[in-house]
Coordinates of C-alpha atoms (C1' of nucleotides) in Angstrom, one line a residue:
Chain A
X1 CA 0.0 0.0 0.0
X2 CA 1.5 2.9 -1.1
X3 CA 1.5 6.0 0.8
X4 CA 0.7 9.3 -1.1
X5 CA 2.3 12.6 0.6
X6 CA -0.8 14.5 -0.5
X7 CA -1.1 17.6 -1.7
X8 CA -4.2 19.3 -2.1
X9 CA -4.8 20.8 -5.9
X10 CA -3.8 24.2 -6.1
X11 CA -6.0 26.5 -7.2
X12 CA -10.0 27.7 -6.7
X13 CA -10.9 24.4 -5.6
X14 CA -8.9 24.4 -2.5
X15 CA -11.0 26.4 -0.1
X16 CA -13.6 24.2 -0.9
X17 CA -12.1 21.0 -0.2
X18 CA -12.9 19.8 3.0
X19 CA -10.8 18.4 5.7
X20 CA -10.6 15.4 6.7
X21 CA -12.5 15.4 9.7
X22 CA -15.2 18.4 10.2
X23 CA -16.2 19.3 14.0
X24 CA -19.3 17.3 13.5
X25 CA -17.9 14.0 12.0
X26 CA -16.2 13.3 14.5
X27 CA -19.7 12.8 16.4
X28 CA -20.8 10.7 13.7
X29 CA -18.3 9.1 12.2
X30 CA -18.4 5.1 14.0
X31 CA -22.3 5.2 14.4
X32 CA -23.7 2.1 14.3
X33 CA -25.3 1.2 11.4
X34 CA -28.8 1.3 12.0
X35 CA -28.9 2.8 15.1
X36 CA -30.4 6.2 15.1
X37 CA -28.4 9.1 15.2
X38 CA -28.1 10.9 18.9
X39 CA -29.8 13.6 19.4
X40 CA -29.6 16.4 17.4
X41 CA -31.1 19.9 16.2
X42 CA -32.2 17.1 13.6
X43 CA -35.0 15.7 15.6
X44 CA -37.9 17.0 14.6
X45 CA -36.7 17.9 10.7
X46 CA -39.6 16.2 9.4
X47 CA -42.0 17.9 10.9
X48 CA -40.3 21.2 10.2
X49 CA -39.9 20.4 6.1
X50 CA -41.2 23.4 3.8
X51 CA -44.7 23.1 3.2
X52 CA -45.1 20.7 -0.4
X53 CA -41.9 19.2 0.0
X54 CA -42.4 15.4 0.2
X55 CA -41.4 13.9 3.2
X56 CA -39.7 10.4 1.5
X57 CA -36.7 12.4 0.0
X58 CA -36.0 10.0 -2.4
X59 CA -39.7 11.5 -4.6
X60 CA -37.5 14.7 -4.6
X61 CA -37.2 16.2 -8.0
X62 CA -34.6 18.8 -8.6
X63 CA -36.4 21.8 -7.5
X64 CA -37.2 20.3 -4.3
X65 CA -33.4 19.1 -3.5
X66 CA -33.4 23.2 -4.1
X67 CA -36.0 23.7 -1.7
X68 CA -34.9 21.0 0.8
X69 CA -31.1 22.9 0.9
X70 CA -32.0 26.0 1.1
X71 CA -34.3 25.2 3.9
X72 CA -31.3 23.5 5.5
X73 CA -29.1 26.5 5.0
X74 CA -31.8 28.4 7.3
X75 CA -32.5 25.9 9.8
X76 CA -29.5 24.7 10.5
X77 CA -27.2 28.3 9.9
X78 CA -25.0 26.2 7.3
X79 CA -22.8 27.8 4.9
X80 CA -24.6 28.4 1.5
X81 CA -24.6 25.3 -0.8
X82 CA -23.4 25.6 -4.2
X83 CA -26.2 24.4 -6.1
X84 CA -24.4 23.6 -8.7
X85 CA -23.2 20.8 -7.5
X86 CA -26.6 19.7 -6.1
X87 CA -28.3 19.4 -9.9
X88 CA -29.8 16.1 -9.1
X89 CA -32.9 14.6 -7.8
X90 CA -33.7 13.6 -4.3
X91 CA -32.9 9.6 -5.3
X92 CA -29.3 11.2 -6.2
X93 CA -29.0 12.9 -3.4
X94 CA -29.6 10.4 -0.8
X95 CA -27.3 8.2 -2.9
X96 CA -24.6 10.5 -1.7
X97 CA -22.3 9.1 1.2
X98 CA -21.6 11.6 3.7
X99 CA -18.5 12.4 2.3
X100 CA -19.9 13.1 -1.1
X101 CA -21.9 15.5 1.1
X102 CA -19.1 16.9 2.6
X103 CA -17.0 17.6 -0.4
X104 CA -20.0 19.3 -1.8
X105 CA -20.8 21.5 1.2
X106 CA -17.9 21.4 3.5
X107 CA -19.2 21.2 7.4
X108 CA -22.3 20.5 6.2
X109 CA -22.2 17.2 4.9
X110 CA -22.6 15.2 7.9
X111 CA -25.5 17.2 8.7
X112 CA -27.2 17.1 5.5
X113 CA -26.5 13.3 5.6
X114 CA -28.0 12.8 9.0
X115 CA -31.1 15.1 7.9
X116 CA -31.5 12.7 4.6
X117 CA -30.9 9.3 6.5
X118 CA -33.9 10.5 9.1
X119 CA -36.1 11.1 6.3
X120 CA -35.4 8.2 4.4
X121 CA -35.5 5.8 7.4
X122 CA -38.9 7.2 8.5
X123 CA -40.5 6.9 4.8
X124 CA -39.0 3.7 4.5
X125 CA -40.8 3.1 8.2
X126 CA -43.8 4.2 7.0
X127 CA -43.7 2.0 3.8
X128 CA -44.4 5.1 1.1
X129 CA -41.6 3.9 -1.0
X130 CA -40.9 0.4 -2.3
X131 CA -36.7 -0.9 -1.1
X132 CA -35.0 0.4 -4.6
X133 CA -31.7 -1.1 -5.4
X134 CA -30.4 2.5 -5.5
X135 CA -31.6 3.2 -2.1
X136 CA -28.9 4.1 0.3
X137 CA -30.1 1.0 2.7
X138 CA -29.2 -1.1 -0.4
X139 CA -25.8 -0.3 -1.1
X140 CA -24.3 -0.4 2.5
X141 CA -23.7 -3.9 2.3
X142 CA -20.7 -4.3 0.7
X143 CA -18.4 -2.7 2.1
X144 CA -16.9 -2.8 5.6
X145 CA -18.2 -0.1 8.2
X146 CA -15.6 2.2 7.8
X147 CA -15.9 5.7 8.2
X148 CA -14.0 6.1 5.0
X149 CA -15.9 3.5 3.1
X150 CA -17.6 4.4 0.3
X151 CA -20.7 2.5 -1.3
X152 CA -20.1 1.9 -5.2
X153 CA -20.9 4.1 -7.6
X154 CA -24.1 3.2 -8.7
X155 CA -24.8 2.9 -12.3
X156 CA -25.8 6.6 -13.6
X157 CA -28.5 6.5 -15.9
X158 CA -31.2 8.2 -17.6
X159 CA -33.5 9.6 -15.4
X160 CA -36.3 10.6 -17.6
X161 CA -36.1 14.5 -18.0
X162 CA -36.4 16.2 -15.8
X163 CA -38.7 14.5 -13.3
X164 CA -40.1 11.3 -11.6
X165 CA -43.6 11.5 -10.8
X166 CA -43.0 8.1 -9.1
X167 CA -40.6 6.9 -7.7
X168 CA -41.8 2.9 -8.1
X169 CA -42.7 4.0 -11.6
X170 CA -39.0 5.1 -12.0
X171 CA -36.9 2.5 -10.0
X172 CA -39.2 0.2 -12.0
X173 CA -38.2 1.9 -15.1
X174 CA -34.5 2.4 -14.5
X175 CA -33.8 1.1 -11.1
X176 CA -30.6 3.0 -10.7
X177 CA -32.2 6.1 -12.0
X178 CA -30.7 9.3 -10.5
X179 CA -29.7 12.5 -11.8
X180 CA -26.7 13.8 -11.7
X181 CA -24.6 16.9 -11.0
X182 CA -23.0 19.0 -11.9
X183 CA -25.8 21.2 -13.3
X184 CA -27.2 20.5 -16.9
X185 CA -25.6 21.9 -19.5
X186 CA -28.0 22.2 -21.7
X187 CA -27.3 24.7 -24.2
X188 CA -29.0 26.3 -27.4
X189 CA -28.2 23.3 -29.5
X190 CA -29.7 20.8 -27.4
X191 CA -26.3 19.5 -26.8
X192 CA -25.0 19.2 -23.5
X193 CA -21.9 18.2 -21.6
X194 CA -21.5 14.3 -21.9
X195 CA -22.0 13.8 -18.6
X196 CA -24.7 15.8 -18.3
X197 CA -26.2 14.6 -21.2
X198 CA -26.8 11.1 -19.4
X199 CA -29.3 13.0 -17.3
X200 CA -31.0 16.0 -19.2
X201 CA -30.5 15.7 -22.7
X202 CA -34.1 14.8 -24.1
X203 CA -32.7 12.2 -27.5
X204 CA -31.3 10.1 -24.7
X205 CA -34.6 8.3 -24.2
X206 CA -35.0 6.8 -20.2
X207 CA -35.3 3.2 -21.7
X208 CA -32.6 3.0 -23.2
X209 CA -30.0 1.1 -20.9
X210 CA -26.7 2.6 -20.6
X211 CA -24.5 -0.2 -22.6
X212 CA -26.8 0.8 -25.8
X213 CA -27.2 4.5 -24.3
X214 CA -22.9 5.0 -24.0
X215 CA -22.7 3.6 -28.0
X216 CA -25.5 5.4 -29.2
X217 CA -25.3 8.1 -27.8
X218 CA -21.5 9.2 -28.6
X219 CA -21.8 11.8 -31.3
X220 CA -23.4 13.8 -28.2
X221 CA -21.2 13.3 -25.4
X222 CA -18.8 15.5 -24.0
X223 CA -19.4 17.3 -26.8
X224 CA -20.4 20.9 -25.6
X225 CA -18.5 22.6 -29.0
X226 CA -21.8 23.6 -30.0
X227 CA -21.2 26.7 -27.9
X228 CA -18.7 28.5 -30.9
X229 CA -16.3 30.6 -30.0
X230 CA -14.8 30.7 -26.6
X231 CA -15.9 33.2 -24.2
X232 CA -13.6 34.2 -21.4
X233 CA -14.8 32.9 -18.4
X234 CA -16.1 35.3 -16.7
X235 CA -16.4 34.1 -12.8
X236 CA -13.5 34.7 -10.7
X237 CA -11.3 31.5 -9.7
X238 CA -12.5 31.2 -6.2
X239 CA -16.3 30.9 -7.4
X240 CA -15.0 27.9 -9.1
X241 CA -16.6 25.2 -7.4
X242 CA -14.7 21.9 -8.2
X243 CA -15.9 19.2 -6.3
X244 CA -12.8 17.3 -5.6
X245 CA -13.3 14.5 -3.4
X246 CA -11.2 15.6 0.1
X247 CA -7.8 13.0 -1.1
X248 CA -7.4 12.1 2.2
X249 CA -4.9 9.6 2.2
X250 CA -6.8 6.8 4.1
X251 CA -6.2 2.8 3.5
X252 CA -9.7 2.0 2.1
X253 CA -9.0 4.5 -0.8
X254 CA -7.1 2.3 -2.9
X255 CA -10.1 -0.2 -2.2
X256 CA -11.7 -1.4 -5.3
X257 CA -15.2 0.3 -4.6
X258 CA -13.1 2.9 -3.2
X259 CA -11.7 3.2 -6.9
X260 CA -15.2 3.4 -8.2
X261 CA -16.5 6.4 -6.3
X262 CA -14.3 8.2 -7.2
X263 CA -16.2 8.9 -10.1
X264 CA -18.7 11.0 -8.3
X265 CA -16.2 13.7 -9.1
X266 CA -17.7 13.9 -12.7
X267 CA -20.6 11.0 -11.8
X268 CA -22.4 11.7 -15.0
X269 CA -20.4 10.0 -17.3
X270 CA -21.6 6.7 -18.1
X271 CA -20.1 3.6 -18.6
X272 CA -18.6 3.1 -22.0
X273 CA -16.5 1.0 -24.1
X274 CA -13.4 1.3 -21.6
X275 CA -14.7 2.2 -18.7
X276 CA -13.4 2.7 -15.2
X277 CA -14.0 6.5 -15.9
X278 CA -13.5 8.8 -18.0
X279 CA -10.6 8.9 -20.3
X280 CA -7.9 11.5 -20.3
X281 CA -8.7 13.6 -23.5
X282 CA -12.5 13.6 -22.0
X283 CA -11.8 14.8 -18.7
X284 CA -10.2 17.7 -20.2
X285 CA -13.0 18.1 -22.8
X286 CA -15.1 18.4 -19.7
X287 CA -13.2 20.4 -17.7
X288 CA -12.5 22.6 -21.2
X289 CA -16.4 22.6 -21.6
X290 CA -17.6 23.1 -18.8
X291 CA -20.9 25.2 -19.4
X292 CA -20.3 27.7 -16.5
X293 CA -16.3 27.9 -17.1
X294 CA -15.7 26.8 -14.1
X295 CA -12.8 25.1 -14.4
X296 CA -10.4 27.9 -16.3
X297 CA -8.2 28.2 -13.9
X298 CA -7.4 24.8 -14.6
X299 CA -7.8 24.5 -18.2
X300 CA -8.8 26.7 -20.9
X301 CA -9.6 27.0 -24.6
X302 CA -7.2 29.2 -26.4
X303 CA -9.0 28.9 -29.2
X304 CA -12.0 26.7 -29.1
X305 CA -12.6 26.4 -32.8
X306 CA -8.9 25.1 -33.7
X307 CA -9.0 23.0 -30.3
X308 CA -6.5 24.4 -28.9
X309 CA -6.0 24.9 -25.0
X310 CA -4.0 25.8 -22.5
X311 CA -3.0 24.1 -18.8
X312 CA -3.7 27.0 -16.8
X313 CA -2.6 25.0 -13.6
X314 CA -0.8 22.2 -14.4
X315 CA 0.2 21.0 -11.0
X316 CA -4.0 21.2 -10.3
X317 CA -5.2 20.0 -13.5
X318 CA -3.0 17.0 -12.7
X319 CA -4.4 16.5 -9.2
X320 CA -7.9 16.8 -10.5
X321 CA -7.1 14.2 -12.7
X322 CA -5.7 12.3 -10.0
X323 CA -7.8 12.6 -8.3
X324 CA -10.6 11.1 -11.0
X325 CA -8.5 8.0 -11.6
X326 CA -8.0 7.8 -7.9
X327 CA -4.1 8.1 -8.3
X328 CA -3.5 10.4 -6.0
X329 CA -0.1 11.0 -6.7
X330 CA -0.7 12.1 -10.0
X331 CA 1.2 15.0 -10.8
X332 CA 1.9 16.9 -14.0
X333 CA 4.6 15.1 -15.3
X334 CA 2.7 11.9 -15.7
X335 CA -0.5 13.7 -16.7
X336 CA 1.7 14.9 -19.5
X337 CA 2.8 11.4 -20.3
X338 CA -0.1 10.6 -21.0
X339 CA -1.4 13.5 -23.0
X340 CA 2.2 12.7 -24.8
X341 CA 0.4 9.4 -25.8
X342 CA -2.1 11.1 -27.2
X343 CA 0.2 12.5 -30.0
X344 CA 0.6 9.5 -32.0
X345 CA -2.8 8.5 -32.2
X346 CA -3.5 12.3 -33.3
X347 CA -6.1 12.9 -30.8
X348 CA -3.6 15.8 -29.3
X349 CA -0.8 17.7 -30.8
X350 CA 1.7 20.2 -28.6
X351 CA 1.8 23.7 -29.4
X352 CA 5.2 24.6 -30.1
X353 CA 6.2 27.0 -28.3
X354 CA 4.1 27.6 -26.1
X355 CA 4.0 25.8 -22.5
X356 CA 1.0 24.0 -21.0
X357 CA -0.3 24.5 -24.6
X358 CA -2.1 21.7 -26.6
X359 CA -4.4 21.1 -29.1
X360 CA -6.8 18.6 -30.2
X361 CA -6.6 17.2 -33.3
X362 CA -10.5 15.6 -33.4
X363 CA -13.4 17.0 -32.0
X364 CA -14.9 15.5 -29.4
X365 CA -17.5 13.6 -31.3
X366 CA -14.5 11.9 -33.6
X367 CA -13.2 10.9 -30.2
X368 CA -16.2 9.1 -28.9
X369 CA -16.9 7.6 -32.1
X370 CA -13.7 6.1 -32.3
X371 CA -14.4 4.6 -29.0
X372 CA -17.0 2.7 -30.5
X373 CA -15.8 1.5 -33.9
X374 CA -13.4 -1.0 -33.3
X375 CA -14.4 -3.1 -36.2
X376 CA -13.7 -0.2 -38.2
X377 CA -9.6 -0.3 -37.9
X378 CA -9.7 -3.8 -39.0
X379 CA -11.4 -2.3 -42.3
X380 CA -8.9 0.6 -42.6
X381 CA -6.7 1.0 -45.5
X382 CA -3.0 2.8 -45.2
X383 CA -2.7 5.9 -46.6
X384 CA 0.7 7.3 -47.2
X385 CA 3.3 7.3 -44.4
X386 CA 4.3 10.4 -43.3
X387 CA 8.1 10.1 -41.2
X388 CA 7.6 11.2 -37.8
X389 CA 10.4 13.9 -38.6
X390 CA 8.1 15.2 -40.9
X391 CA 5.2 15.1 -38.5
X392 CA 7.8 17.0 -36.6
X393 CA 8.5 19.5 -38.8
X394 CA 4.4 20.4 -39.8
X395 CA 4.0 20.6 -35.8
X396 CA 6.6 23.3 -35.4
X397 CA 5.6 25.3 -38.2
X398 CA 1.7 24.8 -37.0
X399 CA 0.8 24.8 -40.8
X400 CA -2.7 24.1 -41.2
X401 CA -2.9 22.5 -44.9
X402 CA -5.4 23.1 -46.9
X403 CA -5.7 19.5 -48.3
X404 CA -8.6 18.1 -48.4
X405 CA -9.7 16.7 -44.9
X406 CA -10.1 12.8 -45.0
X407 CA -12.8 11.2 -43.9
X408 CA -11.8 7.9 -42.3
X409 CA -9.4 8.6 -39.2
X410 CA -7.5 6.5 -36.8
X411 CA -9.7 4.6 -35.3
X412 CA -7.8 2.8 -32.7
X413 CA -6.7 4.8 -29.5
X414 CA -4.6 2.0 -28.4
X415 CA -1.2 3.4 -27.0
X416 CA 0.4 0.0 -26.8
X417 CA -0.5 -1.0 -30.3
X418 CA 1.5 1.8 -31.8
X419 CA 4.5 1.5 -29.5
X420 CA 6.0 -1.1 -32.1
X421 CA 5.3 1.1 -34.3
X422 CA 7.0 3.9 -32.7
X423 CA 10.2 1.7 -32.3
X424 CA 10.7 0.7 -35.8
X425 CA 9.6 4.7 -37.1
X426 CA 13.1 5.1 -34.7
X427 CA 15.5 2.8 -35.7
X428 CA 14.7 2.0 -39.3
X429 CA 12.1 3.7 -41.6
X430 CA 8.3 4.0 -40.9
X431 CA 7.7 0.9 -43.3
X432 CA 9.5 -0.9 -42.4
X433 CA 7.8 -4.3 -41.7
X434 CA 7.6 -5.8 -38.3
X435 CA 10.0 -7.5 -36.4
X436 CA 9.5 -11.2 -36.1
X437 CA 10.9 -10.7 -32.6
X438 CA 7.9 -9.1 -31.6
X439 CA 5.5 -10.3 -29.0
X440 CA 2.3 -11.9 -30.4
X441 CA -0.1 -10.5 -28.0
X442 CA 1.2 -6.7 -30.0
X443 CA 1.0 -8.7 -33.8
X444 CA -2.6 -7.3 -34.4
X445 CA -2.1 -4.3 -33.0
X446 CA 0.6 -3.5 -34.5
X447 CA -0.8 -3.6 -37.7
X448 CA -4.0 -1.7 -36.1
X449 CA -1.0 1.0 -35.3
X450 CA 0.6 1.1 -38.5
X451 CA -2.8 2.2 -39.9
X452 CA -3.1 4.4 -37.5
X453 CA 0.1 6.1 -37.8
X454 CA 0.3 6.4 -41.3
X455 CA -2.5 9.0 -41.7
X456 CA -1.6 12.0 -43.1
X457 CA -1.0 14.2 -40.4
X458 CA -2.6 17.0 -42.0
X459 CA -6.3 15.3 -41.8
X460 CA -6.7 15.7 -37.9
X461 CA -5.0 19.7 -38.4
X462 CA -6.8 22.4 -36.7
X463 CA -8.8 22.9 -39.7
X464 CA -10.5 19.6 -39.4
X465 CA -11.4 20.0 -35.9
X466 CA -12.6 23.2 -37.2
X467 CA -14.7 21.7 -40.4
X468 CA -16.0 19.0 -37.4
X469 CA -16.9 21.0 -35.1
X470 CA -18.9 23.3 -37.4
X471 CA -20.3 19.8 -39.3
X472 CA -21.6 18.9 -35.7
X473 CA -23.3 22.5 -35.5
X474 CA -25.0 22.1 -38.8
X475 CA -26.3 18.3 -38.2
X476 CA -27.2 20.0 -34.6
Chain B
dG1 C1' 15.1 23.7 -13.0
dA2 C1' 11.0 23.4 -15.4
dC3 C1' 9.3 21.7 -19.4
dC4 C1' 9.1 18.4 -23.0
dC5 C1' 9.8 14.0 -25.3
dG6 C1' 9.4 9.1 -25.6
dG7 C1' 10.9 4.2 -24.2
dA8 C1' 9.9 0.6 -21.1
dA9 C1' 7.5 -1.9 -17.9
dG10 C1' 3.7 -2.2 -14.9
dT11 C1' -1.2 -1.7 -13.4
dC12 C1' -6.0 -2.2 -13.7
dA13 C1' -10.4 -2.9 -15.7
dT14 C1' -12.9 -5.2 -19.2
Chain C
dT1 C1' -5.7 -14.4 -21.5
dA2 C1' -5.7 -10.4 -24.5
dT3 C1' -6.3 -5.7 -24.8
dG4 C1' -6.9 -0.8 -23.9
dA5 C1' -5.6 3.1 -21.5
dC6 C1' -3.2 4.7 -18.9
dT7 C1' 0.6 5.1 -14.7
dT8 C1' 5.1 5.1 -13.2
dC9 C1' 9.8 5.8 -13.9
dC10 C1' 13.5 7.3 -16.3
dG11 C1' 17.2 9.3 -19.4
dG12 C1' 17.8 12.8 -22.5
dG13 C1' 17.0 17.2 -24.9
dT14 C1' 15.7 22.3 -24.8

DNA sequence: GACCCGGAAGTCAT
DNA sequence: TATGACTTCCGGGT
């Protein structure tokens, strides 16, 4: 077990990561499990709920989670929430553990937990709502009692619209219904963020389950582009709410369910063709378009149109990302590695030049389709090799061509298929055939590389994002 | 010294 | 077991 010197991310989200232990938690934090919380302020919540708000949370649209927090601000003198990160439904928000809470509203979490486990235990006393598989009685199970345990992930899906009007209608529907925060960003082309898109976008009908949903459903994911040009963000980088889980460095975090709930960072991506989160180049599409900007002083478009962006915060970016994958010590050097992968399958480019600068080379819907068409590489056909050195060369001169932009693309985002590639581009020439000596388990790859690799590095220039990204506006 | 590059090996999830 | 997508480490260049 490794231990991770941890450093919180620099940056806007600091102040609002919590520490490790609030005042309160330590009050709460080896209850036993079903035993009722001591006595509290919270006694008589119930009673005191806002008129029309339904006492079994878990019937709690989104405006009522509003009305519930706000009420909770007042009546127990917490610090305001950012609602923001509250854009979810009341099945969502009882899904969240108490740290979930906490990270969203720091001090207030275990109070808002306690509030939401007295309602739920008295609706569920009283019978209003049928035991749901999301329900936080049903996901305690698993894992051990720990105060830093964490219940999994549960599987995001469609939730309808915008409402429930039943909550045994819904968790018959999609029994792992919720919706999700961050807020929807649901924008004038009926586009919104992918994650957000799980939850709010209206083509993402509620039956369809997230398998078919994730492949479907990629020309519209992550894929916020739709916006145009790049507007400076205007909020200042403390209003930047990130809602980095507190990276405490605690045993049960490298636990496998641990691992998964960690996702709650961005919970509204679904699961996909890979899938133990999001993938690099989406995180930063997220974090890049981010409906209310408010991750700039991470990450920002330079110029959204050519897909180019800058690393505002390294150092941050790279915990945030961390922090995602649940490798805590992730730190800009390895974040960069990866991006450095990117390169060669001509999802990313550098910007010569210029530091912390990169730029896609596919839009965001090229990217997710890609993710899906596996089959596709095996149809490719080679185009005309172009020598690294001259792939070099076009990068430092940031030539956009003007040839023609090609249709098909690299389809295969595999960074270990093109290492053998990359080898024999470095000590003979790029056509060189493969070595005999090379491992079977790479053979197929390899070849899948070679495709990959021999695109003209000109198709996936600035100006094809560009032509993409405007394509997507049209069909949009 | 920070950034950047890319090889190599390992990890983890599917 | 194979594969994808990194993660980790590192040596070297700018």
């Amino acid at each position: 077990m490794k231990v991770v010197s941890l450093q919180l991310p620099s940056g806007p989200s600091m102040e609002r990561l919590p520490l490790p232990f609030s005042p309160t938690e330590l009050l709460w934090r080896y209850p036993l499990p079903w035993a009722p919380p001591p006595p509290s302020p919270l006694g008589d919540t119930k009673a005191q709920l806002p008129a029309g708000l339904p006492p079994e949370p878990r019937l709690w649209t989104r405006e009522d989670v509003s009305v519930f927090l706000k009420w909770c601000e007042r009546e127990f003198d917490l610090p305001n929430f950012d609602m923001d990160l509250f854009q979810m439904n009341g099945k969502a928000l009882c899904l969240l553990t108490k740290t979930d809470l906490g990270e969203r509203c720091p001090g207030a979490g275990d109070v808002l937990h306690n509030v939401l486990q007295m309602l739920v235990r008295d609706a569920a006393l009283l019978g209003r709502v049928p035991s749901s598989p999301v329900t936080p009685t049903a996901r305690a199970a698993p894992y051990p009692p720990s105060p830093h345990s964490h219940p999994p992930t549960p599987t995001w899906t469609v939730d309808g619209f915008h409402h429930f009007h039943s909550a045994a209608a819904a968790a018959a529907a999609q029994p792992n219904s919720v919706t999700l925060s961050p807020a929807p960003s649901v924008d004038s082309s009926g586009s919104p963020q992918r994650g957000d898109t799980v939850t709010y976008a209206p083509a993402y009908a509620p039956s369809v389950p997230p398998t078919t949903q994730a492949a479907s459903s990629g020309s519209n994911h992550s894929d916020s582009d739709e916006e145009g040009q790049y507007a400076p963000p205007p909020r200042s980088p403390k209003e930047a709410p990130i809602t980095s889980p507190a990276p405490q460095n605690h045993p049960t975090q490298q636990h496998p369910h641990y691992r998964a709930q960690h996702r709650e960072f961005f919970p509204n991506d679904m699961p996909e063709s890979n899938t133990n989160g999001r993938l690099l180049w989406d995180f930063l599409q997220q974090l890049l378009n981010d409906p209310t900007q408010r991750y700039t002083n991470y990450i920002a478009w330079k110029n959204r149109d050519t897909g180019v962006f800058k690393i505002v915060d390294p150092a941050g970016l790279a915990k945030l990302w961390g922090i995602q994958k649940n490798h805590l010590s992730m730190n800009y050097d390895k974040m960069s590695r990866a991006l450095r992968y990117y390169y060669r399958v001509n999802i990313l480019r550098k910007v010569q030049g210029e530091r912390h600068c990169y730029q896609f080379l596919r839009n965001p819907t090229e990217l997710k389709n890609i993710k899906n068409i596996s089959l596709l590489r095996q149809q490719m056909s080679p185009t005309r090799v172009v020598p690294q050195t001259l792939v070099k060369t076009e990068m430092k001169e940031e030539r956009c061509d003007e040839e023609t932009v090609d249709e098909e693309m690299p389809t295969d985002l595999s960074m270990s298929a093109s290492e053998p590639w990359r080898k024999r581009a470095r000590s003979d020439t790029a056509t060189a055939p493969p070595s005999s000596t090379q491992h079977d388990k790479h053979r197929i790859s390899t070849l899948i590389g070679d495709n990959m690799i021999m695109k003209r590095e000109v198709d996936y220039s600035a100006e094809h994002y560009a032509l993409n990204l405007k394509s997507e506006k049209c069909e949009q």
